[in-house]
Tab-separated table of C-alpha atoms in Angstrom:
chain	number	residue	atom	x	y	z
A	269	MET	CA	-12.477	-20.612	-9.009
A	270	SER	CA	-14.607	-17.967	-11.606
A	271	TYR	CA	-12.844	-15.151	-13.558
A	272	THR	CA	-14.713	-12.672	-10.584
A	273	ALA	CA	-13.626	-14.196	-7.860
A	274	TRP	CA	-9.955	-14.166	-8.582
A	275	ILE	CA	-10.368	-10.326	-9.468
A	276	LEU	CA	-11.461	-10.186	-5.829
A	277	LEU	CA	-9.451	-12.384	-4.192
A	278	THR	CA	-5.923	-10.693	-5.849
A	279	ALA	CA	-7.388	-6.890	-4.511
A	280	SER	CA	-8.291	-8.242	-1.448
A	281	LEU	CA	-5.242	-9.738	-0.867
A	282	VAL	CA	-3.305	-5.762	-1.537
A	283	GLY	CA	-6.152	-4.479	0.454
A	284	LEU	CA	-5.061	-6.356	3.443
A	285	SER	CA	-1.690	-6.561	2.990
A	286	CYS	CA	-1.395	-2.643	2.049
A	287	GLY	CA	-4.113	-1.929	5.266
A	288	LEU	CA	-1.229	-3.142	7.846
A	289	ILE	CA	1.164	-1.555	6.088
A	290	GLY	CA	-0.840	1.695	6.173
A	291	VAL	CA	-1.492	1.804	9.854
A	292	PHE	CA	2.019	2.364	10.613
A	293	LEU	CA	2.172	4.556	7.708
A	294	ILE	CA	0.241	6.646	9.464
A	295	LEU	CA	1.268	6.523	12.592
A	296	ARG	CA	4.407	7.640	11.906
A	297	ARG	CA	2.467	10.100	9.734
A	298	MET	CA	4.402	9.480	6.251
A	299	ALA	CA	1.460	8.703	4.383
A	300	MET	CA	3.117	10.941	1.689
A	301	MET	CA	6.101	8.143	1.469
A	302	ALA	CA	3.321	5.522	0.317
A	303	ASP	CA	3.110	8.077	-2.389
A	304	ALA	CA	6.076	7.991	-3.338
A	305	ILE	CA	7.194	4.424	-3.089
A	306	SER	CA	4.609	3.742	-5.446
A	307	HIS	CA	5.222	5.986	-8.062
A	308	THR	CA	9.419	5.997	-7.631
A	309	VAL	CA	9.440	2.039	-7.898
A	310	LEU	CA	8.653	2.822	-12.354
A	311	LEU	CA	12.173	3.300	-11.987
A	312	GLY	CA	12.680	-0.253	-9.790
A	313	ILE	CA	10.984	-2.375	-12.725
A	314	VAL	CA	11.891	-0.463	-15.270
A	315	THR	CA	16.109	-0.410	-14.020
A	316	ALA	CA	15.170	-4.513	-13.743
A	317	TYR	CA	13.433	-5.050	-17.219
A	318	LEU	CA	16.205	-2.889	-19.184
A	319	VAL	CA	18.432	-5.998	-17.940
A	320	THR	CA	17.004	-8.494	-17.933
A	321	ARG	CA	14.397	-7.637	-20.973
A	322	GLU	CA	12.124	-9.540	-18.976
A	323	LEU	CA	9.039	-8.602	-17.505
A	324	SER	CA	7.898	-11.036	-14.893
A	325	GLY	CA	9.727	-13.187	-12.252
A	326	ILE	CA	11.793	-12.826	-9.263
A	327	HIS	CA	14.583	-9.961	-10.618
A	328	MET	CA	11.535	-7.336	-10.786
A	329	LEU	CA	10.575	-7.622	-6.851
A	330	ILE	CA	14.251	-6.366	-6.461
A	331	GLY	CA	13.979	-4.179	-8.667
A	332	GLY	CA	10.919	-2.150	-7.340
A	333	VAL	CA	12.065	-2.590	-3.619
A	334	LEU	CA	15.580	-1.590	-4.378
A	335	ALA	CA	14.305	1.755	-5.947
A	336	GLY	CA	12.240	2.135	-2.879
A	337	LEU	CA	14.892	1.972	-0.492
A	338	LEU	CA	16.787	3.744	-2.062
A	339	THR	CA	13.892	6.796	-2.098
A	340	ALA	CA	14.012	5.945	1.379
A	341	VAL	CA	17.752	6.220	1.665
A	342	LEU	CA	17.484	9.919	-0.438
A	343	VAL	CA	14.473	11.227	1.378
A	344	GLN	CA	16.202	10.674	5.416
A	345	TRP	CA	19.675	12.169	3.777
A	346	PHE	CA	18.181	15.346	2.360
A	347	HIS	CA	16.052	16.074	5.684
A	348	ALA	CA	18.797	15.025	7.939
A	349	ARG	CA	20.387	18.337	5.639
A	350	GLY	CA	17.829	20.482	6.414
A	351	VAL	CA	15.514	20.208	3.975
A	352	GLN	CA	11.629	19.510	5.315
A	353	GLN	CA	10.684	16.178	5.200
A	354	GLU	CA	7.989	16.752	2.570
A	355	ALA	CA	9.833	18.505	0.260
A	356	ALA	CA	12.194	15.851	0.255
A	357	ILE	CA	9.612	13.177	-0.672
A	358	GLY	CA	8.657	15.788	-3.242
A	359	VAL	CA	12.012	16.483	-5.157
A	360	VAL	CA	13.156	12.795	-4.600
A	361	PHE	CA	10.044	11.045	-6.145
A	362	THR	CA	8.901	13.155	-8.621
A	363	SER	CA	12.170	13.341	-9.984
A	364	MET	CA	12.486	9.259	-9.815
A	365	PHE	CA	8.727	8.761	-11.207
A	366	ALA	CA	10.176	11.050	-13.581
A	367	ILE	CA	13.114	9.098	-14.766
A	368	GLY	CA	11.291	5.493	-15.233
A	369	VAL	CA	9.357	7.472	-17.167
A	370	ILE	CA	11.811	8.614	-19.789
A	371	LEU	CA	13.048	5.081	-19.698
A	372	ILE	CA	9.907	3.788	-20.378
A	373	ALA	CA	9.428	6.580	-23.174
A	374	THR	CA	13.449	6.104	-25.033
A	375	LYS	CA	14.229	2.465	-23.897
A	376	VAL	CA	11.707	0.045	-23.388
A	377	GLY	CA	10.077	0.140	-26.767
A	378	ASN	CA	6.784	-2.516	-28.072
A	379	ALA	CA	6.840	-4.065	-24.396
A	380	HIS	CA	4.266	-4.492	-22.507
A	381	LEU	CA	5.004	-1.958	-20.228
A	382	ASP	CA	3.741	1.659	-20.087
A	383	ILE	CA	2.740	4.645	-17.989
A	384	GLN	CA	-1.403	4.240	-18.269
A	385	HIS	CA	-0.533	0.065	-17.005
A	386	ALA	CA	1.762	1.702	-14.765
A	387	LEU	CA	-1.027	3.731	-12.800
A	388	MET	CA	-3.946	2.034	-13.192
A	389	GLY	CA	-3.027	-1.605	-14.251
A	390	GLU	CA	-4.488	-3.802	-15.232
A	391	ILE	CA	-6.271	-6.188	-12.462
A	392	THR	CA	-9.125	-8.047	-15.474
A	393	PHE	CA	-5.887	-9.457	-17.036
A	394	VAL	CA	-4.649	-11.256	-13.220
A	395	PRO	CA	-6.829	-14.292	-13.774
A	396	TRP	CA	-4.734	-15.533	-17.636
A	397	ASN	CA	-0.846	-15.119	-16.555
A	398	VAL	CA	-1.056	-18.208	-14.797
A	399	ILE	CA	1.837	-20.228	-13.001
A	400	GLU	CA	1.912	-24.477	-12.775
A	401	LEU	CA	2.306	-24.966	-8.877
A	402	PRO	CA	3.078	-28.318	-7.207
A	403	TRP	CA	-0.746	-30.033	-6.175
A	404	ILE	CA	-2.733	-27.115	-6.740
A	405	GLY	CA	-2.342	-26.788	-10.513
A	406	GLU	CA	-2.046	-23.624	-12.969
A	407	PHE	CA	-2.425	-20.691	-10.133
A	408	PRO	CA	-2.515	-16.570	-10.894
A	409	GLU	CA	1.069	-15.735	-10.652
A	410	ALA	CA	-0.178	-12.149	-8.740
A	411	THR	CA	-2.485	-13.787	-7.064
A	412	PHE	CA	0.159	-15.913	-5.425
A	413	ILE	CA	2.415	-13.610	-5.215
A	414	LEU	CA	0.539	-11.592	-3.041
A	415	LEU	CA	-0.409	-15.153	-0.918
A	416	VAL	CA	3.494	-14.617	-0.567
A	417	VAL	CA	3.428	-10.840	-0.153
A	418	LEU	CA	0.455	-10.937	2.624
A	419	ALA	CA	2.305	-14.349	4.673
A	420	VAL	CA	5.438	-11.941	4.719
A	421	VAL	CA	4.215	-8.952	6.148
A	422	LEU	CA	2.419	-10.891	8.699
A	423	LEU	CA	5.718	-12.748	9.938
A	424	VAL	CA	7.401	-9.378	10.368
A	425	LEU	CA	4.368	-8.140	11.700
A	426	LEU	CA	4.498	-10.014	14.588
A	427	LEU	CA	8.019	-10.512	14.661
A	428	PHE	CA	8.510	-7.020	15.295
A	429	TYR	CA	5.200	-5.686	16.971
A	430	LYS	CA	5.992	-4.284	20.488
A	431	GLU	CA	9.650	-2.821	18.233
A	432	TRP	CA	7.310	-1.024	15.479
A	433	LYS	CA	5.047	-0.221	18.337
A	434	ILE	CA	7.778	1.752	20.429
A	435	THR	CA	9.304	2.756	17.079
A	436	SER	CA	5.871	4.794	16.035
A	437	PHE	CA	4.520	5.925	19.007
A	438	ASP	CA	8.310	7.106	20.159
A	439	PRO	CA	11.576	7.133	18.749
A	440	GLY	CA	13.372	8.597	21.187
A	441	LEU	CA	12.138	5.982	24.049
A	442	ALA	CA	13.252	3.389	21.808
A	443	ALA	CA	16.410	4.547	21.023
A	444	SER	CA	17.020	4.976	24.571
A	445	ILE	CA	15.778	1.230	25.323
A	446	GLY	CA	18.481	-0.770	22.427
A	447	ILE	CA	16.151	-1.017	20.000
A	448	PRO	CA	17.673	-0.406	16.720
A	449	VAL	CA	15.950	3.041	15.323
A	450	VAL	CA	17.619	3.131	12.270
A	451	PHE	CA	17.442	-1.256	11.205
A	452	MET	CA	13.519	-1.045	11.732
A	453	HIS	CA	12.956	2.167	9.614
A	454	TYR	CA	14.538	0.591	6.125
A	455	LEU	CA	12.919	-2.728	7.647
A	456	PHE	CA	10.139	-1.031	7.692
A	457	MET	CA	10.764	0.934	4.366
A	458	SER	CA	11.879	-2.619	3.032
A	459	LEU	CA	7.765	-4.536	3.809
A	460	VAL	CA	6.724	-0.875	2.265
A	461	SER	CA	8.211	-1.385	-1.547
A	462	VAL	CA	7.797	-5.668	-1.189
A	463	THR	CA	4.127	-4.972	-0.613
A	464	THR	CA	4.226	-1.538	-3.530
A	465	VAL	CA	5.742	-3.793	-5.943
A	466	ALA	CA	3.650	-7.026	-5.624
A	467	ALA	CA	0.287	-5.173	-5.947
A	468	PHE	CA	1.760	-2.249	-8.883
A	469	ASP	CA	1.796	-4.377	-12.003
A	470	ALA	CA	-1.546	-5.483	-10.684
A	471	VAL	CA	-3.671	-2.858	-9.952
A	472	GLY	CA	-1.486	0.076	-10.449
A	473	ALA	CA	0.060	2.847	-8.915
A	474	ILE	CA	-3.271	4.481	-7.987
A	475	MET	CA	-5.058	2.127	-6.403
A	476	VAL	CA	-1.902	0.846	-4.291
A	477	VAL	CA	-1.909	4.301	-2.434
A	478	ALA	CA	-5.710	4.137	-1.985
A	479	MET	CA	-4.839	1.141	-0.109
A	480	LEU	CA	-2.271	2.364	1.707
A	481	ILE	CA	-3.413	5.771	3.166
A	482	THR	CA	-6.861	5.776	3.529
A	483	PRO	CA	-8.190	2.271	5.049
A	484	ALA	CA	-5.666	3.182	7.638
A	485	ALA	CA	-6.800	7.111	8.123
A	486	SER	CA	-10.278	5.095	8.374
A	487	ALA	CA	-9.169	2.913	11.285
A	488	TYR	CA	-8.008	5.825	12.622
A	489	LEU	CA	-10.793	7.644	13.062
A	490	TRP	CA	-12.561	4.359	14.796
A	491	THR	CA	-10.325	3.456	17.091
A	492	ASP	CA	-6.841	4.161	19.985
A	493	ARG	CA	-5.603	0.960	20.392
A	494	LEU	CA	-3.226	-0.401	17.316
A	495	SER	CA	-4.573	-4.262	17.526
A	496	LEU	CA	-8.287	-2.646	16.635
A	497	MET	CA	-6.388	-0.617	13.908
A	498	LEU	CA	-4.922	-3.015	11.987
A	499	VAL	CA	-7.964	-5.539	11.981
A	500	LEU	CA	-10.518	-2.621	11.013
A	501	SER	CA	-7.910	-0.991	8.585
A	502	SER	CA	-6.758	-4.578	6.192
A	503	SER	CA	-10.565	-4.929	7.119
A	504	PHE	CA	-11.917	-1.739	5.038
A	505	GLY	CA	-9.135	-2.346	1.955
A	506	VAL	CA	-11.380	-5.892	1.917
A	507	VAL	CA	-14.432	-4.359	2.364
A	508	SER	CA	-13.277	-1.050	-1.015
A	509	ALA	CA	-11.861	-3.742	-3.026
A	510	ILE	CA	-15.611	-5.818	-3.096
A	511	VAL	CA	-18.105	-2.285	-3.619
A	512	GLY	CA	-15.566	-1.243	-5.743
A	513	TYR	CA	-15.438	-4.347	-8.189
A	514	MET	CA	-19.518	-3.645	-7.958
A	515	ILE	CA	-19.001	-0.173	-8.228
A	516	ALA	CA	-17.304	-1.326	-11.699
A	517	VAL	CA	-19.628	-3.585	-12.974
A	518	TRP	CA	-22.735	-0.776	-12.745
A	519	LEU	CA	-20.773	1.378	-14.331
A	520	ASP	CA	-18.667	-0.185	-16.561
A	521	THR	CA	-15.531	0.748	-15.734
A	522	SER	CA	-11.970	0.793	-14.407
A	523	ILE	CA	-12.009	-1.911	-11.903
A	524	SER	CA	-8.423	-0.634	-9.824
A	525	GLY	CA	-10.058	3.051	-10.110
A	526	SER	CA	-13.367	2.155	-8.539
A	527	MET	CA	-11.657	0.799	-6.064
A	528	ALA	CA	-9.596	3.227	-5.071
A	529	PHE	CA	-12.740	5.611	-5.091
A	530	ALA	CA	-14.351	3.115	-3.011
A	531	THR	CA	-11.489	3.391	0.090
A	532	GLY	CA	-12.274	7.108	-0.769
A	533	LEU	CA	-16.329	6.336	0.391
A	534	VAL	CA	-15.282	4.275	3.337
A	535	PHE	CA	-13.236	7.483	4.611
A	536	LEU	CA	-16.351	9.778	4.584
A	537	PHE	CA	-18.284	7.320	6.239
A	538	SER	CA	-15.733	7.143	8.774
A	539	PHE	CA	-15.613	10.572	8.853
A	540	LEU	CA	-18.743	11.424	9.485
A	541	CYS	CA	-20.037	7.927	11.686
A	542	SER	CA	-17.410	6.985	13.519
A	543	PRO	CA	-18.804	7.281	17.812
A	544	LYS	CA	-15.075	9.080	18.515
A	545	HIS	CA	-14.163	11.594	16.086
A	546	GLY	CA	-17.045	10.997	13.392
A	547	MET	CA	-18.091	14.855	11.866
A	548	LEU	CA	-22.366	13.657	13.145
A	549	SER	CA	-20.789	12.354	17.183
A	550	ARG	CA	-19.608	15.588	17.474
A	551	TYR	CA	-23.810	17.508	16.647
A	552	ILE	CA	-25.079	14.784	18.586
A	553	ARG	CA	-23.736	14.222	22.036
A	554	PRO	CA	-23.849	17.702	22.824
A	555	VAL	CA	-27.692	17.755	22.207
A	556	SER	CA	-27.764	14.064	24.432
A	557	ALA	CA	-26.005	15.659	26.802
A	558	SER	CA	-28.295	18.755	26.853
A	559	ASP	CA	-31.675	16.703	27.152
A	560	SER	CA	-30.488	14.472	30.277
A	561	PRO	CA	-31.562	14.907	33.575
């Protein structure tokens, strides 16, 4: 595959995984948790590096997932004790992110781990950081990890589709019929953390937040069916990756930043043109009704 194809494939995998996860974040009114976890995983990644002194490997994924789970636990703990959820998210994520930044500045030294890399990623390096796979040969490490994560996300969604559907729309009903709501919550937070960490190194925190929230918010404007919303959200993620890359090439600018910007363009189009909730449809429908005999 060509250099461009690897970049587009990697970004599309981010769009697919984040698009699927983002639907449930939107339905559970937890969009800001995506922003929180995408930043607090930095603390887990830095801590894993300080322990192992290696910038790649499964330990980085484990560190990020543990940081994401710690974020969810602390937010829930503060919220259960009277702190507003938005305030709890803000306090936890800014504090943990700040600790990660301080550790980078004081402990990491000359390692290839800095704030610019954490925020924007460097997807252009993806095709060069390869691993050797049996029967396949050289394969970009980030792309392989994202393929595995997408497979895990799809598998868990299929296994617990009904449970997450019920817990997302009516947690009280879910608890009354015996569904372990707390377990499902932390399982979901684990998926968010795994997806975020897998995408973090390649595309950075900004694009992860954009891909987790904006495609799902766009899909929400088009349909009220969960299954269709999942398809649309993941599709919007892929479209944003492709359009964003074209914008980056055209303007000779950041690829991840352009892809994040493209998610905003998709949302703007949906906000204006979706047949049910779009701004234009609100003006067209009354006119059509008044003109009809």
